[in-house]
């Protein structure tokens, strides 16, 4: 896989949200793919949702054939734009599709894990964080988020157990 350059988000979406861009491949430098990445940059920089569009991403995705890497990048970026627009379910689908086409753990896994965590699907979030860690992705966001889920889950189980004991004692 060629080296990717990441544009880091700052709180608009979620920690670690990144737009895929690749300067050495002409695919990423022109046409609909480039417009898709520019929309993602705008989403990350805080552009109003009404000014954003996934149309360029959709056009680029329809422009077959695409390499798996190109498809993953476009789906991931479309998901970021959808999330910035408030279309959480559509973003989840885009991140899932990117994950299905991704041969390596990376940004689609992180985006989907964080979105699953925000939606309360903690089992799925931990599963995705574990996949990232198993593949050697070293990012403090991953371990921090995973540990927070696991620790909260353990605390919740202890509290539930304490309540059950209190309910059964006369």
PDB file of C-alpha atoms in Angstrom:
ATOM      1  CA  UNK A   1       0.000   0.000   0.000  1.00  0.00           C
ATOM      2  CA  UNK A   2       1.378   3.399  -0.943  1.00  0.00           C
ATOM      3  CA  UNK A   3       2.050   5.963   1.763  1.00  0.00           C
ATOM      4  CA  UNK A   4      -0.962   8.087   2.569  1.00  0.00           C
ATOM      5  CA  UNK A   5      -0.998  11.658   3.769  1.00  0.00           C
ATOM      6  CA  UNK A   6      -3.572  12.387   6.436  1.00  0.00           C
ATOM      7  CA  UNK A   7      -5.337  15.623   7.203  1.00  0.00           C
ATOM      8  CA  UNK A   8      -6.151  15.600  10.893  1.00  0.00           C
ATOM      9  CA  UNK A   9      -9.567  16.711  12.088  1.00  0.00           C
ATOM     10  CA  UNK A  10      -9.881  18.969  15.085  1.00  0.00           C
ATOM     11  CA  UNK A  11     -12.936  18.062  17.072  1.00  0.00           C
ATOM     12  CA  UNK A  12     -15.525  18.652  14.332  1.00  0.00           C
ATOM     13  CA  UNK A  13     -16.161  14.979  13.815  1.00  0.00           C
ATOM     14  CA  UNK A  14     -14.227  12.827  16.249  1.00  0.00           C
ATOM     15  CA  UNK A  15     -10.652  12.507  17.391  1.00  0.00           C
ATOM     16  CA  UNK A  16      -8.470  11.049  14.678  1.00  0.00           C
ATOM     17  CA  UNK A  17     -10.863  11.584  11.761  1.00  0.00           C
ATOM     18  CA  UNK A  18      -8.768  11.880   8.668  1.00  0.00           C
ATOM     19  CA  UNK A  19      -9.215  12.511   4.994  1.00  0.00           C
ATOM     20  CA  UNK A  20      -7.290  10.240   2.698  1.00  0.00           C
ATOM     21  CA  UNK A  21      -5.261  12.053   0.077  1.00  0.00           C
ATOM     22  CA  UNK A  22      -2.418  10.817  -2.056  1.00  0.00           C
ATOM     23  CA  UNK A  23      -0.284  13.274  -3.939  1.00  0.00           C
ATOM     24  CA  UNK A  24       1.696  10.860  -6.114  1.00  0.00           C
ATOM     25  CA  UNK A  25      -1.272   9.198  -7.807  1.00  0.00           C
ATOM     26  CA  UNK A  26      -2.966  11.226 -10.584  1.00  0.00           C
ATOM     27  CA  UNK A  27      -6.307   9.707  -9.562  1.00  0.00           C
ATOM     28  CA  UNK A  28      -6.262  11.755  -6.366  1.00  0.00           C
ATOM     29  CA  UNK A  29      -5.119  14.960  -8.050  1.00  0.00           C
ATOM     30  CA  UNK A  30      -7.851  15.509 -10.597  1.00  0.00           C
ATOM     31  CA  UNK A  31     -11.537  15.148 -11.303  1.00  0.00           C
ATOM     32  CA  UNK A  32     -14.206  13.940  -8.946  1.00  0.00           C
ATOM     33  CA  UNK A  33     -11.792  12.208  -6.551  1.00  0.00           C
ATOM     34  CA  UNK A  34      -9.942  15.462  -5.955  1.00  0.00           C
ATOM     35  CA  UNK A  35     -13.247  17.298  -5.472  1.00  0.00           C
ATOM     36  CA  UNK A  36     -14.292  14.612  -2.966  1.00  0.00           C
ATOM     37  CA  UNK A  37     -11.112  15.119  -0.953  1.00  0.00           C
ATOM     38  CA  UNK A  38     -11.522  18.891  -1.052  1.00  0.00           C
ATOM     39  CA  UNK A  39     -15.071  18.526   0.323  1.00  0.00           C
ATOM     40  CA  UNK A  40     -13.660  16.361   3.115  1.00  0.00           C
ATOM     41  CA  UNK A  41     -11.030  18.984   3.913  1.00  0.00           C
ATOM     42  CA  UNK A  42     -13.837  21.538   4.120  1.00  0.00           C
ATOM     43  CA  UNK A  43     -15.865  19.254   6.402  1.00  0.00           C
ATOM     44  CA  UNK A  44     -12.889  18.779   8.704  1.00  0.00           C
ATOM     45  CA  UNK A  45     -12.168  22.503   8.791  1.00  0.00           C
ATOM     46  CA  UNK A  46     -15.694  23.223  10.015  1.00  0.00           C
ATOM     47  CA  UNK A  47     -17.478  24.351   6.858  1.00  0.00           C
ATOM     48  CA  UNK A  48     -21.227  24.584   7.354  1.00  0.00           C
ATOM     49  CA  UNK A  49     -23.051  21.345   6.549  1.00  0.00           C
ATOM     50  CA  UNK A  50     -25.293  23.084   4.012  1.00  0.00           C
ATOM     51  CA  UNK A  51     -22.187  23.968   1.992  1.00  0.00           C
ATOM     52  CA  UNK A  52     -20.949  20.370   1.831  1.00  0.00           C
ATOM     53  CA  UNK A  53     -21.779  17.720  -0.749  1.00  0.00           C
ATOM     54  CA  UNK A  54     -20.989  14.055  -1.287  1.00  0.00           C
ATOM     55  CA  UNK A  55     -21.772  14.316  -5.012  1.00  0.00           C
ATOM     56  CA  UNK A  56     -18.107  14.314  -6.076  1.00  0.00           C
ATOM     57  CA  UNK A  57     -17.426  11.250  -3.930  1.00  0.00           C
ATOM     58  CA  UNK A  58     -20.406   9.448  -5.462  1.00  0.00           C
ATOM     59  CA  UNK A  59     -19.295  10.352  -8.998  1.00  0.00           C
ATOM     60  CA  UNK A  60     -15.754   9.157  -8.290  1.00  0.00           C
ATOM     61  CA  UNK A  61     -17.088   5.911  -6.780  1.00  0.00           C
ATOM     62  CA  UNK A  62     -19.176   5.329  -9.921  1.00  0.00           C
ATOM     63  CA  UNK A  63     -16.091   5.858 -12.107  1.00  0.00           C
ATOM     64  CA  UNK A  64     -15.008   2.222 -12.393  1.00  0.00           C
ATOM     65  CA  UNK A  65     -12.635   0.491 -12.286  1.00  0.00           C
ATOM     66  CA  UNK A  66     -11.155   1.614  -8.989  1.00  0.00           C
ATOM     67  CA  UNK A  67      -8.407  -0.023  -6.997  1.00  0.00           C
ATOM     68  CA  UNK A  68      -9.415  -1.241  -3.546  1.00  0.00           C
ATOM     69  CA  UNK A  69      -7.296   1.520  -2.027  1.00  0.00           C
ATOM     70  CA  UNK A  70      -9.054   4.188  -4.077  1.00  0.00           C
ATOM     71  CA  UNK A  71     -12.490   2.840  -3.183  1.00  0.00           C
ATOM     72  CA  UNK A  72     -11.628   2.717   0.535  1.00  0.00           C
ATOM     73  CA  UNK A  73     -10.342   6.303   0.429  1.00  0.00           C
ATOM     74  CA  UNK A  74     -13.460   7.583  -1.344  1.00  0.00           C
ATOM     75  CA  UNK A  75     -15.878   5.723   0.937  1.00  0.00           C
ATOM     76  CA  UNK A  76     -14.029   6.913   4.019  1.00  0.00           C
ATOM     77  CA  UNK A  77     -14.079  10.526   2.837  1.00  0.00           C
ATOM     78  CA  UNK A  78     -17.766  10.301   1.913  1.00  0.00           C
ATOM     79  CA  UNK A  79     -18.432   9.058   5.446  1.00  0.00           C
ATOM     80  CA  UNK A  80     -16.630  12.027   6.967  1.00  0.00           C
ATOM     81  CA  UNK A  81     -18.673  14.434   4.844  1.00  0.00           C
ATOM     82  CA  UNK A  82     -21.922  12.632   5.735  1.00  0.00           C
ATOM     83  CA  UNK A  83     -21.036  12.763   9.400  1.00  0.00           C
ATOM     84  CA  UNK A  84     -20.325  16.505   9.164  1.00  0.00           C
ATOM     85  CA  UNK A  85     -23.731  16.912   7.491  1.00  0.00           C
ATOM     86  CA  UNK A  86     -25.375  15.074  10.383  1.00  0.00           C
ATOM     87  CA  UNK A  87     -26.200  11.919   8.411  1.00  0.00           C
ATOM     88  CA  UNK A  88     -24.869   9.529  11.039  1.00  0.00           C
ATOM     89  CA  UNK A  89     -26.517   6.389   9.670  1.00  0.00           C
ATOM     90  CA  UNK A  90     -25.291   7.093   6.123  1.00  0.00           C
ATOM     91  CA  UNK A  91     -21.785   7.763   7.473  1.00  0.00           C
ATOM     92  CA  UNK A  92     -21.895   4.463   9.343  1.00  0.00           C
ATOM     93  CA  UNK A  93     -22.776   2.658   6.100  1.00  0.00           C
ATOM     94  CA  UNK A  94     -19.959   4.406   4.199  1.00  0.00           C
ATOM     95  CA  UNK A  95     -17.427   3.503   6.903  1.00  0.00           C
ATOM     96  CA  UNK A  96     -18.705  -0.112   6.927  1.00  0.00           C
ATOM     97  CA  UNK A  97     -18.296  -0.297   3.140  1.00  0.00           C
ATOM     98  CA  UNK A  98     -14.782   1.130   3.401  1.00  0.00           C
ATOM     99  CA  UNK A  99     -13.966  -1.452   6.059  1.00  0.00           C
ATOM    100  CA  UNK A 100     -15.257  -4.299   3.863  1.00  0.00           C
ATOM    101  CA  UNK A 101     -12.905  -3.215   1.064  1.00  0.00           C
ATOM    102  CA  UNK A 102      -9.894  -2.522   3.271  1.00  0.00           C
ATOM    103  CA  UNK A 103      -7.169  -5.137   3.493  1.00  0.00           C
ATOM    104  CA  UNK A 104      -5.412  -3.357   6.368  1.00  0.00           C
ATOM    105  CA  UNK A 105      -6.594  -1.857   9.610  1.00  0.00           C
ATOM    106  CA  UNK A 106      -6.441   1.881   9.490  1.00  0.00           C
ATOM    107  CA  UNK A 107      -8.587   4.969   9.211  1.00  0.00           C
ATOM    108  CA  UNK A 108     -11.849   3.201   8.252  1.00  0.00           C
ATOM    109  CA  UNK A 109     -11.499   0.969  11.324  1.00  0.00           C
ATOM    110  CA  UNK A 110     -10.817   3.941  13.585  1.00  0.00           C
ATOM    111  CA  UNK A 111     -13.655   6.013  12.137  1.00  0.00           C
ATOM    112  CA  UNK A 112     -16.111   3.139  12.443  1.00  0.00           C
ATOM    113  CA  UNK A 113     -14.939   2.260  15.966  1.00  0.00           C
ATOM    114  CA  UNK A 114     -15.392   5.825  17.153  1.00  0.00           C
ATOM    115  CA  UNK A 115     -18.777   6.137  15.484  1.00  0.00           C
ATOM    116  CA  UNK A 116     -19.900   2.800  16.961  1.00  0.00           C
ATOM    117  CA  UNK A 117     -18.769   4.048  20.355  1.00  0.00           C
ATOM    118  CA  UNK A 118     -20.703   7.306  19.969  1.00  0.00           C
ATOM    119  CA  UNK A 119     -23.801   5.352  18.905  1.00  0.00           C
ATOM    120  CA  UNK A 120     -23.517   3.103  21.964  1.00  0.00           C
ATOM    121  CA  UNK A 121     -22.530  -0.056  20.073  1.00  0.00           C
ATOM    122  CA  UNK A 122     -19.719  -0.690  22.525  1.00  0.00           C
ATOM    123  CA  UNK A 123     -19.131  -4.341  21.608  1.00  0.00           C
ATOM    124  CA  UNK A 124     -18.528  -3.412  17.968  1.00  0.00           C
ATOM    125  CA  UNK A 125     -16.305  -0.506  19.012  1.00  0.00           C
ATOM    126  CA  UNK A 126     -14.105  -2.732  21.194  1.00  0.00           C
ATOM    127  CA  UNK A 127     -13.920  -5.326  18.404  1.00  0.00           C
ATOM    128  CA  UNK A 128     -12.682  -2.699  15.940  1.00  0.00           C
ATOM    129  CA  UNK A 129     -10.215  -1.196  18.427  1.00  0.00           C
ATOM    130  CA  UNK A 130      -8.882  -4.717  19.063  1.00  0.00           C
ATOM    131  CA  UNK A 131      -8.416  -5.262  15.311  1.00  0.00           C
ATOM    132  CA  UNK A 132      -6.410  -2.057  15.089  1.00  0.00           C
ATOM    133  CA  UNK A 133      -4.232  -3.051  18.033  1.00  0.00           C
ATOM    134  CA  UNK A 134      -3.762  -6.593  16.661  1.00  0.00           C
ATOM    135  CA  UNK A 135      -2.448  -5.160  13.401  1.00  0.00           C
ATOM    136  CA  UNK A 136       0.031  -3.003  15.276  1.00  0.00           C
ATOM    137  CA  UNK A 137      -1.641   0.368  14.786  1.00  0.00           C
ATOM    138  CA  UNK A 138      -0.125   2.471  17.533  1.00  0.00           C
ATOM    139  CA  UNK A 139      -2.379   5.411  18.339  1.00  0.00           C
ATOM    140  CA  UNK A 140      -3.159   6.586  21.878  1.00  0.00           C
ATOM    141  CA  UNK A 141      -6.751   7.360  20.805  1.00  0.00           C
ATOM    142  CA  UNK A 142      -7.318   3.646  20.233  1.00  0.00           C
ATOM    143  CA  UNK A 143      -6.087   2.467  23.612  1.00  0.00           C
ATOM    144  CA  UNK A 144      -7.703   5.363  25.480  1.00  0.00           C
ATOM    145  CA  UNK A 145     -11.115   4.795  23.879  1.00  0.00           C
ATOM    146  CA  UNK A 146     -10.929   1.019  24.233  1.00  0.00           C
ATOM    147  CA  UNK A 147      -9.889   1.218  27.875  1.00  0.00           C
ATOM    148  CA  UNK A 148     -12.666   3.705  28.641  1.00  0.00           C
ATOM    149  CA  UNK A 149     -15.279   1.343  27.203  1.00  0.00           C
ATOM    150  CA  UNK A 150     -13.930  -1.730  28.981  1.00  0.00           C
ATOM    151  CA  UNK A 151     -13.527   0.076  32.309  1.00  0.00           C
ATOM    152  CA  UNK A 152     -17.031   1.586  32.088  1.00  0.00           C
ATOM    153  CA  UNK A 153     -18.488  -1.786  31.180  1.00  0.00           C
ATOM    154  CA  UNK A 154     -16.801  -3.426  34.189  1.00  0.00           C
ATOM    155  CA  UNK A 155     -17.994  -0.631  36.474  1.00  0.00           C
ATOM    156  CA  UNK A 156     -21.543  -0.949  35.129  1.00  0.00           C
ATOM    157  CA  UNK A 157     -21.504  -4.719  35.756  1.00  0.00           C
ATOM    158  CA  UNK A 158     -20.249  -4.215  39.325  1.00  0.00           C
ATOM    159  CA  UNK A 159     -22.979  -1.649  39.973  1.00  0.00           C
ATOM    160  CA  UNK A 160     -25.618  -3.952  38.505  1.00  0.00           C
ATOM    161  CA  UNK A 161     -24.378  -6.815  40.676  1.00  0.00           C
ATOM    162  CA  UNK A 162     -24.487  -4.578  43.776  1.00  0.00           C
ATOM    163  CA  UNK A 163     -28.071  -3.526  42.963  1.00  0.00           C
ATOM    164  CA  UNK A 164     -29.115  -7.147  42.471  1.00  0.00           C
ATOM    165  CA  UNK A 165     -27.644  -8.071  45.838  1.00  0.00           C
ATOM    166  CA  UNK A 166     -29.366  -5.113  47.493  1.00  0.00           C
ATOM    167  CA  UNK A 167     -32.695  -6.077  45.863  1.00  0.00           C
ATOM    168  CA  UNK A 168     -32.517  -9.645  47.200  1.00  0.00           C
ATOM    169  CA  UNK A 169     -31.521  -8.865  50.770  1.00  0.00           C
ATOM    170  CA  UNK A 170     -34.437  -8.578  53.189  1.00  0.00           C
TER     171      UNK A 170
END
